[in-house]
CSV table of C-alpha atoms in Angstrom, one decimal:
chain,number,residue,atom,x,y,z
A,1384,MET,CA,-25.4,26.7,-89.6
A,1385,THR,CA,-22.1,25.2,-88.3
A,1386,GLN,CA,-19.7,24.4,-91.1
A,1387,THR,CA,-17.8,21.3,-90.5
A,1388,THR,CA,-15.0,19.5,-92.1
A,1389,THR,CA,-12.6,16.6,-91.6
A,1390,ARG,CA,-9.2,16.2,-93.0
A,1391,VAL,CA,-5.7,14.7,-92.5
A,1392,LEU,CA,-3.6,16.9,-90.4
A,1393,GLU,CA,-0.1,18.1,-91.5
A,1394,PRO,CA,3.0,19.1,-89.6
A,1395,SER,CA,2.0,22.7,-89.7
A,1396,ASP,CA,-1.1,21.8,-87.6
A,1397,LEU,CA,1.0,20.6,-84.6
A,1398,ASP,CA,0.3,23.6,-82.3
A,1399,ALA,CA,-3.5,23.2,-82.8
A,1400,ALA,CA,-3.4,19.5,-82.4
A,1401,LEU,CA,-1.5,19.8,-79.1
A,1402,GLU,CA,-3.9,22.3,-77.8
A,1403,VAL,CA,-6.7,19.7,-78.4
A,1404,LEU,CA,-4.7,17.0,-76.9
A,1405,GLY,CA,-4.0,19.2,-73.8
A,1406,ARG,CA,-7.6,19.6,-72.9
A,1407,GLU,CA,-7.7,16.0,-71.4
A,1408,PRO,CA,-4.1,15.1,-70.4
A,1409,VAL,CA,-4.8,11.9,-68.7
A,1410,ALA,CA,-7.3,10.4,-71.3
A,1411,ASN,CA,-5.0,11.6,-74.2
A,1412,ALA,CA,-1.8,10.5,-72.7
A,1413,PHE,CA,-1.2,7.7,-75.4
A,1414,VAL,CA,-1.8,9.9,-78.5
A,1415,THR,CA,-0.1,12.9,-77.0
A,1416,SER,CA,3.1,11.0,-76.3
A,1417,ARG,CA,3.3,10.0,-79.7
A,1418,VAL,CA,2.8,13.4,-81.2
A,1419,GLN,CA,5.3,15.0,-79.0
A,1420,VAL,CA,8.0,12.6,-80.1
A,1421,ALA,CA,7.0,12.2,-83.8
A,1422,GLY,CA,4.9,15.1,-84.7
A,1423,LEU,CA,2.3,14.9,-87.3
A,1424,ASP,CA,4.2,13.5,-90.1
A,1425,PRO,CA,2.5,10.2,-90.8
A,1426,TRP,CA,5.5,8.2,-91.6
A,1427,ARG,CA,7.0,9.1,-88.2
A,1428,LEU,CA,3.7,9.1,-86.3
A,1429,GLY,CA,2.9,5.5,-87.6
A,1430,GLY,CA,-0.3,6.6,-88.9
A,1431,GLU,CA,-2.6,9.6,-89.9
A,1432,MET,CA,-4.0,12.3,-87.6
A,1433,TRP,CA,-7.5,13.3,-88.7
A,1434,GLY,CA,-8.8,16.4,-87.5
A,1435,TRP,CA,-12.4,17.5,-87.2
A,1436,TYR,CA,-13.2,21.3,-87.7
A,1437,ALA,CA,-16.4,23.4,-86.8
A,1438,ASP,CA,-16.4,26.9,-88.4
A,1439,GLY,CA,-12.7,26.7,-89.1
A,1440,GLU,CA,-11.6,25.7,-85.5
A,1441,LEU,CA,-10.0,22.3,-84.9
A,1442,LEU,CA,-12.1,20.7,-82.1
A,1443,SER,CA,-11.4,16.8,-82.2
A,1444,LEU,CA,-8.8,14.3,-83.5
A,1445,CYS,CA,-8.5,10.7,-84.4
A,1446,TYR,CA,-5.4,8.9,-84.6
A,1447,ALA,CA,-5.5,6.3,-87.3
A,1448,GLY,CA,-2.4,3.9,-87.1
A,1449,ALA,CA,-2.2,0.4,-85.6
A,1450,ASN,CA,-5.0,1.7,-83.2
A,1451,LEU,CA,-7.8,3.9,-84.1
A,1452,VAL,CA,-8.1,6.4,-81.1
A,1453,PRO,CA,-10.9,9.2,-80.9
A,1454,VAL,CA,-9.6,12.1,-79.1
A,1455,CYS,CA,-12.1,14.9,-77.6
A,1456,ALA,CA,-14.6,13.6,-80.0
A,1457,GLY,CA,-18.4,14.5,-79.5
A,1458,PRO,CA,-21.1,12.6,-81.6
A,1459,ASP,CA,-20.7,14.9,-84.7
A,1460,ALA,CA,-16.9,14.4,-84.9
A,1461,VAL,CA,-17.2,10.6,-84.2
A,1462,ARG,CA,-19.8,10.3,-87.2
A,1463,ALA,CA,-17.2,12.2,-89.6
A,1464,PHE,CA,-14.4,9.9,-88.3
A,1465,ALA,CA,-16.5,6.8,-88.9
A,1466,ASP,CA,-17.3,8.0,-92.4
A,1467,ARG,CA,-13.6,8.4,-93.2
A,1468,ALA,CA,-12.6,5.2,-91.6
A,1469,ARG,CA,-15.1,3.3,-93.8
A,1470,ARG,CA,-13.8,4.9,-96.9
A,1471,THR,CA,-10.3,4.0,-96.0
A,1472,GLY,CA,-11.0,0.5,-94.7
A,1473,ARG,CA,-9.8,-1.2,-91.6
A,1474,ARG,CA,-6.1,-0.9,-91.2
A,1475,CYS,CA,-6.1,-1.1,-87.4
A,1476,SER,CA,-5.8,-3.9,-85.0
A,1477,SER,CA,-8.0,-2.3,-82.4
A,1478,ILE,CA,-10.3,0.8,-81.6
A,1479,VAL,CA,-9.6,2.1,-78.2
A,1480,GLY,CA,-10.5,5.5,-76.2
A,1481,PRO,CA,-12.8,7.1,-74.0
A,1482,ALA,CA,-15.8,4.7,-73.8
A,1483,GLU,CA,-18.5,7.0,-75.0
A,1484,ALA,CA,-16.9,8.0,-78.3
A,1485,THR,CA,-15.5,4.6,-78.9
A,1486,ARG,CA,-18.9,2.9,-78.3
A,1487,LEU,CA,-20.4,5.2,-80.9
A,1488,LEU,CA,-17.6,4.8,-83.3
A,1489,TRP,CA,-17.9,1.2,-83.2
A,1490,GLN,CA,-21.7,1.1,-83.7
A,1491,LEU,CA,-21.1,3.0,-86.8
A,1492,LEU,CA,-18.2,0.9,-88.1
A,1493,GLU,CA,-19.4,-2.6,-87.0
A,1494,PRO,CA,-21.6,-3.2,-90.0
A,1495,ALA,CA,-18.6,-2.7,-92.2
A,1496,TRP,CA,-15.8,-3.9,-90.0
A,1497,GLY,CA,-17.3,-6.5,-87.7
A,1498,PRO,CA,-17.4,-8.9,-86.2
A,1499,ALA,CA,-14.6,-8.1,-83.6
A,1500,ARG,CA,-12.5,-10.7,-81.9
A,1501,ASP,CA,-13.3,-9.1,-78.6
A,1502,VAL,CA,-15.2,-6.2,-77.3
A,1503,ARG,CA,-14.3,-4.7,-73.9
A,1504,SER,CA,-17.0,-2.2,-73.3
A,1505,ARG,CA,-15.9,-0.8,-70.1
A,1506,GLN,CA,-12.4,-0.5,-68.8
A,1507,PRO,CA,-12.2,1.9,-65.7
A,1508,LEU,CA,-9.6,4.6,-66.0
A,1509,MET,CA,-7.8,5.1,-62.9
A,1510,THR,CA,-5.3,7.6,-61.6
A,1511,ILE,CA,-3.2,8.5,-58.7
A,1512,ASP,CA,-1.1,11.7,-58.1
A,1513,HIS,CA,0.9,10.8,-54.8
A,1514,PRO,CA,3.0,8.1,-53.6
A,1515,SER,CA,0.9,5.3,-52.0
A,1516,THR,CA,0.2,5.9,-48.2
A,1517,THR,CA,-1.3,2.5,-47.8
A,1518,VAL,CA,1.1,0.1,-49.4
A,1519,ALA,CA,5.0,0.0,-49.0
A,1520,PRO,CA,6.8,0.0,-52.4
A,1521,ASP,CA,8.6,-3.3,-53.0
A,1522,PRO,CA,12.2,-2.4,-52.7
A,1523,GLN,CA,13.3,-5.0,-55.1
A,1524,VAL,CA,11.4,-3.6,-57.9
A,1525,ARG,CA,13.9,-1.9,-60.3
A,1526,ARG,CA,14.4,-0.7,-63.8
A,1527,VAL,CA,15.2,-3.5,-66.3
A,1528,ARG,CA,18.6,-3.1,-67.7
A,1529,LYS,CA,19.4,-2.9,-71.4
A,1530,ASP,CA,21.4,-6.3,-71.0
A,1531,GLU,CA,18.3,-8.1,-69.7
A,1532,MET,CA,16.1,-8.3,-72.8
A,1533,ASP,CA,16.3,-12.2,-72.9
A,1534,LEU,CA,15.2,-12.0,-69.3
A,1535,ILE,CA,12.1,-9.6,-69.6
A,1536,MET,CA,10.8,-10.7,-73.0
A,1537,PRO,CA,9.2,-14.1,-72.0
A,1538,ALA,CA,7.2,-12.3,-69.2
A,1539,CYS,CA,6.2,-9.7,-71.6
A,1540,VAL,CA,5.0,-12.2,-74.1
A,1541,ALA,CA,3.1,-14.0,-71.3
A,1542,MET,CA,1.5,-10.8,-70.2
A,1543,PHE,CA,0.4,-9.8,-73.8
A,1544,THR,CA,-0.9,-13.3,-74.7
A,1545,GLU,CA,-2.8,-13.4,-71.5
A,1546,GLU,CA,-4.3,-10.0,-71.8
A,1547,VAL,CA,-5.0,-9.7,-75.5
A,1548,GLY,CA,-5.7,-13.5,-76.3
A,1549,ILE,CA,-3.1,-13.9,-79.0
A,1550,SER,CA,0.7,-14.0,-78.9
A,1551,PRO,CA,2.6,-10.9,-79.9
A,1552,MET,CA,5.1,-13.3,-81.8
A,1553,VAL,CA,2.7,-14.2,-84.6
A,1554,GLY,CA,2.7,-12.5,-88.0
A,1555,ASP,CA,6.3,-10.8,-88.1
A,1556,GLY,CA,7.7,-13.1,-85.6
A,1557,GLY,CA,7.5,-10.6,-82.8
A,1558,LEU,CA,9.9,-8.0,-84.4
A,1559,LEU,CA,7.7,-5.0,-83.8
A,1560,TYR,CA,6.8,-6.2,-80.2
A,1561,GLN,CA,10.4,-6.8,-79.3
A,1562,ALA,CA,11.4,-3.4,-80.6
A,1563,ARG,CA,8.7,-1.6,-78.5
A,1564,VAL,CA,9.9,-3.6,-75.5
A,1565,ALA,CA,13.5,-2.6,-76.1
A,1566,GLU,CA,12.4,1.0,-76.6
A,1567,LEU,CA,10.8,1.0,-73.0
A,1568,VAL,CA,13.8,-0.8,-71.5
A,1569,GLY,CA,16.2,1.5,-73.2
A,1570,SER,CA,14.3,4.5,-72.0
A,1571,GLY,CA,14.2,3.4,-68.5
A,1572,ARG,CA,10.5,2.9,-68.4
A,1573,SER,CA,10.4,-0.9,-67.9
A,1574,PHE,CA,10.4,-2.3,-64.2
A,1575,ALA,CA,10.6,-5.7,-62.6
A,1576,ARG,CA,11.2,-7.6,-59.6
A,1577,VAL,CA,13.6,-10.4,-60.4
A,1578,ASP,CA,14.2,-13.3,-57.8
A,1579,ASP,CA,16.9,-15.9,-58.7
A,1580,GLY,CA,16.7,-14.9,-62.5
A,1581,ARG,CA,12.8,-15.2,-62.6
A,1582,VAL,CA,10.6,-12.4,-63.3
A,1583,VAL,CA,8.1,-12.3,-60.5
A,1584,PHE,CA,6.5,-8.9,-61.1
A,1585,LYS,CA,6.8,-6.5,-64.2
A,1586,ALA,CA,5.3,-3.3,-65.6
A,1587,GLU,CA,6.1,-0.5,-67.9
A,1588,ILE,CA,5.4,3.1,-68.3
A,1589,GLY,CA,4.0,3.0,-71.7
A,1590,ALA,CA,3.1,6.6,-72.5
A,1591,ALA,CA,4.7,9.6,-71.0
A,1592,THR,CA,4.0,13.3,-71.4
A,1593,PRO,CA,4.7,16.2,-69.0
A,1594,GLY,CA,1.3,16.2,-67.8
A,1595,ALA,CA,0.5,12.5,-67.2
A,1596,CYS,CA,2.0,9.0,-67.8
A,1597,GLN,CA,0.3,5.6,-68.3
A,1598,ILE,CA,1.4,2.4,-66.8
A,1599,GLN,CA,0.7,-0.7,-68.9
A,1600,GLY,CA,1.7,-4.3,-69.0
A,1601,VAL,CA,1.4,-5.2,-65.3
A,1602,TRP,CA,2.0,-8.8,-64.7
A,1603,VAL,CA,2.7,-11.3,-61.9
A,1604,ASP,CA,4.2,-14.7,-62.5
A,1605,PRO,CA,1.1,-17.1,-61.9
A,1606,ALA,CA,3.3,-19.1,-59.4
A,1607,PHE,CA,3.5,-15.9,-57.4
A,1608,ARG,CA,-0.1,-14.5,-57.4
A,1609,GLY,CA,-1.9,-13.9,-54.3
A,1610,ARG,CA,1.1,-12.8,-52.3
A,1611,GLY,CA,0.8,-9.0,-52.6
A,1612,HIS,CA,3.3,-8.6,-55.3
A,1613,SER,CA,1.1,-6.6,-57.6
A,1614,GLU,CA,0.2,-3.9,-54.9
A,1615,ALA,CA,3.7,-3.5,-53.8
A,1616,GLY,CA,5.2,-3.7,-57.2
A,1617,MET,CA,2.6,-1.0,-58.3
A,1618,ALA,CA,3.5,1.2,-55.3
A,1619,ALA,CA,7.2,1.0,-56.6
A,1620,VAL,CA,6.4,1.9,-60.0
A,1621,VAL,CA,4.1,4.7,-59.1
A,1622,ALA,CA,6.8,6.3,-56.9
A,1623,TYR,CA,9.3,6.1,-59.7
A,1624,ALA,CA,6.8,7.5,-62.1
A,1625,LEU,CA,5.9,10.5,-60.0
A,1626,ARG,CA,9.4,11.3,-59.2
A,1627,ASP,CA,10.8,10.9,-62.8
A,1628,VAL,CA,8.2,11.2,-65.4
A,1629,ALA,CA,4.8,13.1,-64.7
A,1630,PRO,CA,2.7,14.5,-61.8
A,1631,VAL,CA,-0.3,12.0,-62.6
A,1632,VAL,CA,0.0,8.4,-63.1
A,1633,SER,CA,-2.9,6.5,-64.8
A,1634,LEU,CA,-3.9,3.3,-66.1
A,1635,TYR,CA,-6.9,1.5,-67.5
A,1636,VAL,CA,-8.0,-2.1,-66.5
A,1637,ASN,CA,-10.8,-4.5,-67.6
A,1638,ASP,CA,-13.9,-3.9,-65.6
A,1639,PHE,CA,-14.1,-7.9,-65.0
A,1640,ASN,CA,-10.7,-7.9,-63.6
A,1641,THR,CA,-12.0,-7.4,-60.1
A,1642,ALA,CA,-8.7,-8.5,-58.4
A,1643,ALA,CA,-6.6,-6.1,-60.2
A,1644,ARG,CA,-9.1,-3.2,-59.6
A,1645,ALA,CA,-9.2,-4.0,-56.0
A,1646,ALA,CA,-5.3,-4.0,-55.9
A,1647,TYR,CA,-5.0,-0.7,-57.6
A,1648,ARG,CA,-7.5,0.7,-55.2
A,1649,ARG,CA,-5.4,-0.4,-52.2
A,1650,VAL,CA,-2.4,1.3,-53.8
A,1651,GLY,CA,-4.3,4.6,-54.0
A,1652,PHE,CA,-5.6,4.7,-57.5
A,1653,ARG,CA,-9.2,6.0,-58.1
A,1654,GLU,CA,-11.5,5.7,-61.1
A,1655,VAL,CA,-12.0,9.0,-63.0
A,1656,GLY,CA,-13.6,7.6,-66.2
A,1657,ALA,CA,-13.7,4.8,-68.5
A,1658,PHE,CA,-12.2,3.4,-71.8
A,1659,MET,CA,-13.4,1.0,-74.1
A,1660,SER,CA,-11.5,-1.3,-76.5
A,1661,VAL,CA,-12.4,-3.1,-79.7
A,1662,LEU,CA,-9.9,-6.0,-80.7
A,1663,PHE,CA,-9.6,-7.4,-84.2
């Protein structure tokens, strides 16, 4: 019989963990980016990395930090991760990952952790690996400068509140969220179109690895929607990302957001899978 075990990974397990993450570079971009920067030390990583072994071989991971994220996890691994999560108790604000694994993980955890504030059961995962051939990039979309934090923060807060349903300023007064925005701005991964001191469009490259990067936080000022800013802005960000960051650009979007999905398809994105998010 196959012998399986689950344990918290240690810094010495880094190479084995990166091998697992490398099997699906697009789907695993978020976790891979964190591991490549912080390694597997829980303090630097911002959480534990759980590993699932079969006959001594590391086959699956689960990042357990502010998010609970299954990685390359089949049903047996998901059940093992769910058992561990139940024992440790809920410490995360969301469960997010490939839809099939996340759905089973939530089914197993819901009796102990539910109810959730929101469940987004299907979020199409979309990718593009070439500059848009159908939409001209907006030439006014540029990197946000470090001295423009006061300009970009209100747009970031508006986007987060609209997308997640709560303000990122609650709890700690927004300190962690402001630090994350500052990190993206400082690393040159925050982009915006600014007209007369007003952010019209903005987006960030939130996760970046040598194999793939992930766009997040796409937002258009409500007063400027319906004018093509999202398509032209995304075409510009894609061009920056492909040139400077990674050979594949990805994002995931709520399936009910038909306008955004259509806009991304016009830019040239195609659906390659689906994520799922459970929000607490």
